[in-house]
Coordinates of C-alpha atoms in Angstrom, one line a residue:
M27 CA -2.9 -24.3 4.9
T28 CA -0.6 -24.3 1.7
I29 CA -0.8 -21.1 -0.3
E30 CA -0.6 -21.8 -4.0
Q31 CA -2.8 -18.9 -5.5
V32 CA -2.6 -15.2 -4.4
S33 CA -4.9 -12.4 -5.8
V34 CA -4.0 -8.8 -5.5
I35 CA -7.1 -6.4 -5.7
G36 CA -6.1 -2.9 -7.0
A37 CA -3.2 -2.3 -9.6
G38 CA -2.2 1.0 -8.3
S39 CA 1.3 2.1 -7.0
M40 CA 1.1 -0.5 -4.3
G41 CA -1.0 -3.5 -5.9
H42 CA 1.1 -4.1 -8.9
Q43 CA 4.4 -4.5 -7.0
I44 CA 2.8 -6.6 -4.2
A45 CA 1.6 -9.0 -7.2
M46 CA 5.0 -9.1 -8.7
L47 CA 6.6 -10.1 -5.3
S48 CA 4.0 -12.9 -5.1
A49 CA 4.7 -14.0 -8.6
M50 CA 8.5 -13.8 -7.7
A51 CA 7.8 -15.9 -4.7
G52 CA 6.5 -18.8 -6.8
F53 CA 2.8 -18.1 -6.2
Q54 CA 0.3 -18.3 -9.1
T55 CA -0.9 -14.5 -9.0
N56 CA -4.0 -12.6 -10.2
I57 CA -3.7 -8.9 -10.3
Q58 CA -7.4 -7.3 -10.7
D59 CA -8.4 -4.0 -11.3
M60 CA -11.7 -2.4 -12.7
S61 CA -9.8 -0.2 -15.0
L62 CA -8.2 -1.9 -18.1
D63 CA -6.0 1.1 -18.6
S64 CA -4.7 0.7 -14.9
L65 CA -3.9 -2.9 -15.7
D66 CA -2.1 -1.9 -18.9
E67 CA 0.0 0.6 -16.9
A68 CA 0.7 -1.6 -14.3
R69 CA 2.2 -4.2 -16.8
T70 CA 4.2 -1.6 -18.4
K71 CA 5.6 -0.3 -15.2
L72 CA 6.5 -4.0 -14.1
T73 CA 8.2 -4.6 -17.3
N74 CA 10.2 -1.7 -17.0
I75 CA 11.2 -2.4 -13.5
M76 CA 12.1 -6.1 -14.1
D77 CA 13.9 -5.4 -17.3
K78 CA 16.1 -2.8 -15.4
W79 CA 16.9 -5.3 -12.8
V80 CA 17.9 -7.8 -15.4
R81 CA 20.2 -5.3 -16.9
K82 CA 21.8 -4.5 -13.4
E83 CA 22.0 -8.1 -12.9
K84 CA 19.7 -8.2 -9.7
I85 CA 17.7 -11.1 -11.2
T86 CA 18.2 -13.5 -14.3
T87 CA 16.4 -13.2 -17.4
K88 CA 14.8 -16.7 -16.6
A89 CA 13.5 -15.5 -13.3
R90 CA 11.9 -12.5 -14.7
D91 CA 10.1 -14.4 -17.4
E92 CA 9.0 -17.1 -14.8
A93 CA 7.5 -14.5 -12.8
F94 CA 5.6 -12.8 -15.6
E95 CA 4.4 -16.3 -16.6
R96 CA 2.7 -16.6 -13.0
L97 CA 1.2 -13.1 -13.1
M98 CA -2.4 -12.8 -14.9
F99 CA -4.1 -9.4 -15.4
T100 CA -7.8 -9.4 -15.3
T101 CA -10.6 -6.9 -14.7
D102 CA -12.9 -9.7 -13.6
L103 CA -13.1 -9.9 -9.7
R104 CA -14.7 -13.3 -10.0
E105 CA -12.1 -14.7 -12.0
A106 CA -9.4 -13.2 -9.8
A107 CA -10.8 -14.6 -6.6
D108 CA -12.4 -17.9 -7.8
E109 CA -9.4 -20.1 -6.7
A110 CA -7.4 -17.8 -4.4
D111 CA -5.9 -19.1 -1.2
L112 CA -4.7 -15.5 -0.1
V113 CA -6.5 -12.2 -1.3
I114 CA -4.7 -9.0 -0.6
E115 CA -6.7 -6.0 -1.2
A116 CA -4.8 -2.7 -2.2
V117 CA -7.6 -0.4 -3.3
V118 CA -8.0 3.4 -2.4
E119 CA -7.6 4.2 1.3
K120 CA -11.3 4.7 1.8
L121 CA -13.1 2.4 4.5
D122 CA -16.6 2.2 2.5
V123 CA -14.6 1.1 -0.6
K124 CA -12.7 -1.6 1.2
R125 CA -15.8 -2.8 3.0
K126 CA -17.6 -3.3 -0.5
V127 CA -14.7 -5.0 -1.9
F128 CA -14.3 -7.4 1.1
A129 CA -18.2 -8.2 0.9
E130 CA -18.0 -9.0 -2.8
L131 CA -14.8 -11.1 -2.0
D132 CA -16.6 -13.0 0.5
E133 CA -19.2 -14.3 -2.0
L134 CA -16.6 -15.2 -4.6
A135 CA -13.7 -16.6 -3.0
P136 CA -13.2 -20.1 -1.7
K137 CA -14.3 -20.6 2.0
H138 CA -10.7 -21.4 3.1
A139 CA -9.3 -18.0 1.6
V140 CA -7.6 -15.7 3.8
F141 CA -8.2 -12.0 3.2
A142 CA -5.5 -9.3 3.9
T143 CA -5.8 -5.5 3.6
N144 CA -2.8 -3.4 2.6
S145 CA -4.1 -0.3 4.1
S146 CA -1.9 1.9 5.6
T147 CA -3.7 3.1 8.6
I148 CA -7.3 1.3 8.7
V149 CA -7.5 -1.6 11.1
S150 CA -9.0 -5.0 9.6
S151 CA -11.5 -4.9 12.7
L152 CA -13.5 -2.1 10.6
I153 CA -13.7 -4.4 7.7
A154 CA -13.8 -8.0 8.9
D155 CA -17.4 -8.0 9.7
A156 CA -18.3 -7.2 6.1
T157 CA -17.5 -11.1 5.6
S158 CA -18.5 -14.3 6.9
R159 CA -14.8 -15.2 7.9
P160 CA -13.6 -12.4 10.3
E161 CA -11.1 -15.0 11.9
K162 CA -9.3 -15.2 8.4
V163 CA -9.1 -11.4 8.0
C164 CA -5.8 -9.4 8.9
N165 CA -3.5 -6.4 7.9
M166 CA -0.6 -6.8 5.7
H167 CA 0.8 -3.4 5.3
F168 CA 3.5 -3.4 2.6
F169 CA 5.6 -0.2 2.3
F170 CA 6.0 1.9 -0.9
P171 CA 7.5 0.8 -3.2
P172 CA 7.2 -2.8 -2.2
L173 CA 9.6 -4.1 -4.7
V174 CA 12.2 -2.1 -2.6
M175 CA 11.1 -1.8 0.9
D176 CA 12.0 -4.8 3.0
C177 CA 9.1 -4.6 5.8
V178 CA 5.6 -5.7 6.2
E179 CA 3.4 -4.9 9.1
V180 CA 1.3 -7.9 10.0
V181 CA -1.4 -6.7 12.3
K182 CA -3.6 -9.2 14.4
G183 CA -6.9 -8.1 15.5
E184 CA -8.9 -9.7 18.2
H185 CA -11.0 -11.3 15.4
T186 CA -8.0 -12.8 13.6
S187 CA -7.1 -16.3 14.3
D188 CA -3.5 -17.5 15.3
E189 CA -3.4 -19.5 12.1
T190 CA -4.3 -16.6 9.9
T191 CA -1.7 -14.4 11.5
Q192 CA 1.1 -17.4 10.9
L193 CA 0.0 -17.6 7.4
A194 CA 0.4 -14.0 6.7
M195 CA 3.9 -14.0 8.5
D196 CA 4.9 -17.1 6.4
V197 CA 3.8 -15.6 3.0
C198 CA 6.0 -12.5 3.9
D199 CA 9.0 -14.8 4.5
Q200 CA 8.2 -16.5 1.2
M201 CA 8.2 -13.1 -0.5
N202 CA 11.4 -12.4 0.9
R203 CA 10.1 -9.7 3.2
T204 CA 10.6 -9.1 6.8
A205 CA 7.3 -9.4 8.6
V206 CA 6.7 -7.5 11.9
L207 CA 3.7 -8.7 13.9
L208 CA 1.7 -6.2 15.9
Q209 CA -0.2 -8.2 18.6
K210 CA -3.1 -5.8 18.6
E211 CA -4.6 -3.2 16.5
I212 CA -4.1 0.6 16.6
S213 CA -4.9 3.0 13.8
G214 CA -1.9 3.8 11.6
F215 CA 0.1 1.0 13.1
I216 CA 3.7 1.7 14.1
A217 CA 5.7 3.1 11.2
N218 CA 3.0 5.7 10.1
R219 CA 2.2 6.6 13.5
I220 CA 5.9 7.8 13.9
L221 CA 5.7 9.3 10.3
F222 CA 2.6 11.1 10.8
A223 CA 3.8 12.8 13.9
I224 CA 6.8 14.1 12.1
Q225 CA 4.8 15.3 9.2
K226 CA 2.1 16.8 11.5
E227 CA 4.7 19.0 13.1
A228 CA 6.5 19.7 9.8
M229 CA 3.0 20.9 8.5
A230 CA 2.5 23.1 11.5
L231 CA 5.6 24.7 11.3
Y232 CA 5.3 25.4 7.5
E233 CA 1.9 26.9 8.0
G234 CA 2.8 28.9 11.0
G235 CA 5.4 30.6 8.6
Y236 CA 8.6 29.5 10.7
A237 CA 10.2 28.2 7.5
D238 CA 9.6 27.1 3.9
F239 CA 8.9 23.5 3.3
E240 CA 12.2 23.1 1.3
D241 CA 14.2 24.3 4.5
I242 CA 12.2 22.1 6.7
D243 CA 13.2 19.1 4.5
K244 CA 16.7 20.4 4.5
I245 CA 16.9 20.6 8.3
T246 CA 15.4 17.1 8.6
R247 CA 17.9 15.7 6.1
K248 CA 21.0 17.6 7.5
A249 CA 20.5 17.7 11.2
L250 CA 18.3 14.6 11.6
G251 CA 20.0 12.2 9.2
H252 CA 16.8 11.2 7.3
P253 CA 17.3 10.2 3.7
I254 CA 14.5 12.6 2.6
G255 CA 12.4 15.2 4.5
P256 CA 8.7 15.1 5.4
F257 CA 7.4 17.0 2.3
E258 CA 9.5 15.0 -0.1
V259 CA 8.0 11.7 1.6
M260 CA 4.5 13.3 1.3
D261 CA 5.2 13.7 -2.4
L262 CA 6.8 10.3 -2.9
S263 CA 3.8 8.4 -1.0
G264 CA 1.1 10.5 -2.5
I265 CA -0.5 13.5 -1.0
D266 CA -4.0 12.2 -1.6
V267 CA -3.2 9.1 0.3
G268 CA -2.0 11.0 3.5
Y269 CA -5.1 13.1 2.9
Y270 CA -7.5 10.2 3.0
V271 CA -5.7 8.6 6.0
M272 CA -6.1 11.8 8.0
Q273 CA -9.7 11.7 7.1
Q274 CA -10.1 8.2 8.4
R275 CA -8.1 9.0 11.6
Y276 CA -10.5 11.8 12.3
A277 CA -13.7 9.9 11.4
E278 CA -12.5 7.5 14.2
S279 CA -11.2 10.0 16.8
G280 CA -13.6 12.9 16.3
D281 CA -10.6 15.0 17.4
P282 CA -10.2 18.2 15.2
N283 CA -6.4 17.9 15.4
D284 CA -6.7 14.8 13.1
Q285 CA -8.3 16.6 10.3
P286 CA -6.2 17.2 7.2
P287 CA -4.4 20.5 7.4
K288 CA -5.3 23.5 5.1
T289 CA -2.4 23.0 2.8
L290 CA -3.1 19.3 2.2
V291 CA -6.8 20.1 1.3
E292 CA -5.7 22.7 -1.2
K293 CA -3.2 20.4 -2.8
V294 CA -6.0 17.6 -3.0
E295 CA -8.6 19.8 -4.5
A296 CA -5.9 21.1 -7.0
G297 CA -5.1 17.6 -8.0
E298 CA -1.4 18.2 -6.9
F299 CA -0.8 14.6 -5.6
G300 CA 3.0 14.7 -5.8
R301 CA 5.5 12.7 -7.9
K302 CA 2.6 10.8 -9.6
T303 CA 0.8 13.8 -11.1
G304 CA 4.2 15.8 -11.6
K305 CA 3.5 18.3 -9.0
G306 CA 3.0 18.4 -5.1
F307 CA 5.1 20.5 -2.8
Y308 CA 7.8 20.2 -5.3
T309 CA 7.4 20.3 -9.3
Y310 CA 8.8 17.2 -11.3
S311 CA 9.8 17.1 -14.8
S312 CA 7.5 14.1 -15.5
K313 CA 5.2 11.8 -13.6
V314 CA 7.1 9.2 -11.4
K315 CA 7.8 5.9 -12.8
N316 CA 7.2 3.2 -10.4

């Protein structure tokens, strides 16, 4: 199947950058969000990023302008999905919300369209049966921020056809991203299972009073050679995102050890999500500009 039109559902920190990757790859691209304010913010962020790339000579003015010409912003899900060959969902990390979106897309998108979820932890088998095309559903997990990070985890569930898997791999290649195929599903995939293990231990050490979070980050950077520490990572990726991921993991496993730790619960209840809100574990002078 030839991919000509891609639709990205959700204009948040992941969605708007995935959409730009798609447009830069030559696909006609729709980016849909229920909030007009979110779409306006996405357009502003992308304009700032691409203008900066032009100034740094990472891309030409012509390439930037052509990418924006291929990118359409809309609040109308039907308009976004009506002629899509591939739909990439990038909404909030909540299973019930994703299932609702996929069920709606199944009614609106052409029968040949492939659906991918950008979930960072939820396997597509938990979503695919909300559609009439489970063989055309997979995970395409881009990493934050997608315009910088050169990796995508493509996850093949038992329901996913070989054709769908290959199509996802090919699209990643066209987007100039390194795709890594997981031959079977596991919650959290590869990178996040490793990352969550580090963050879980770091949080236990912090809550146990062994060291402050700044010092745990410092040890991780200085002794282990990580570019940033686990608490800095949580602030960067979004404390709320990690919280929802842990809630989903606990819902699947029933293991009390998978529940979000007390500190994360307090941060979420206080609206302290990290760089995007100006405060998380650290305090920032302004909200992050993606």
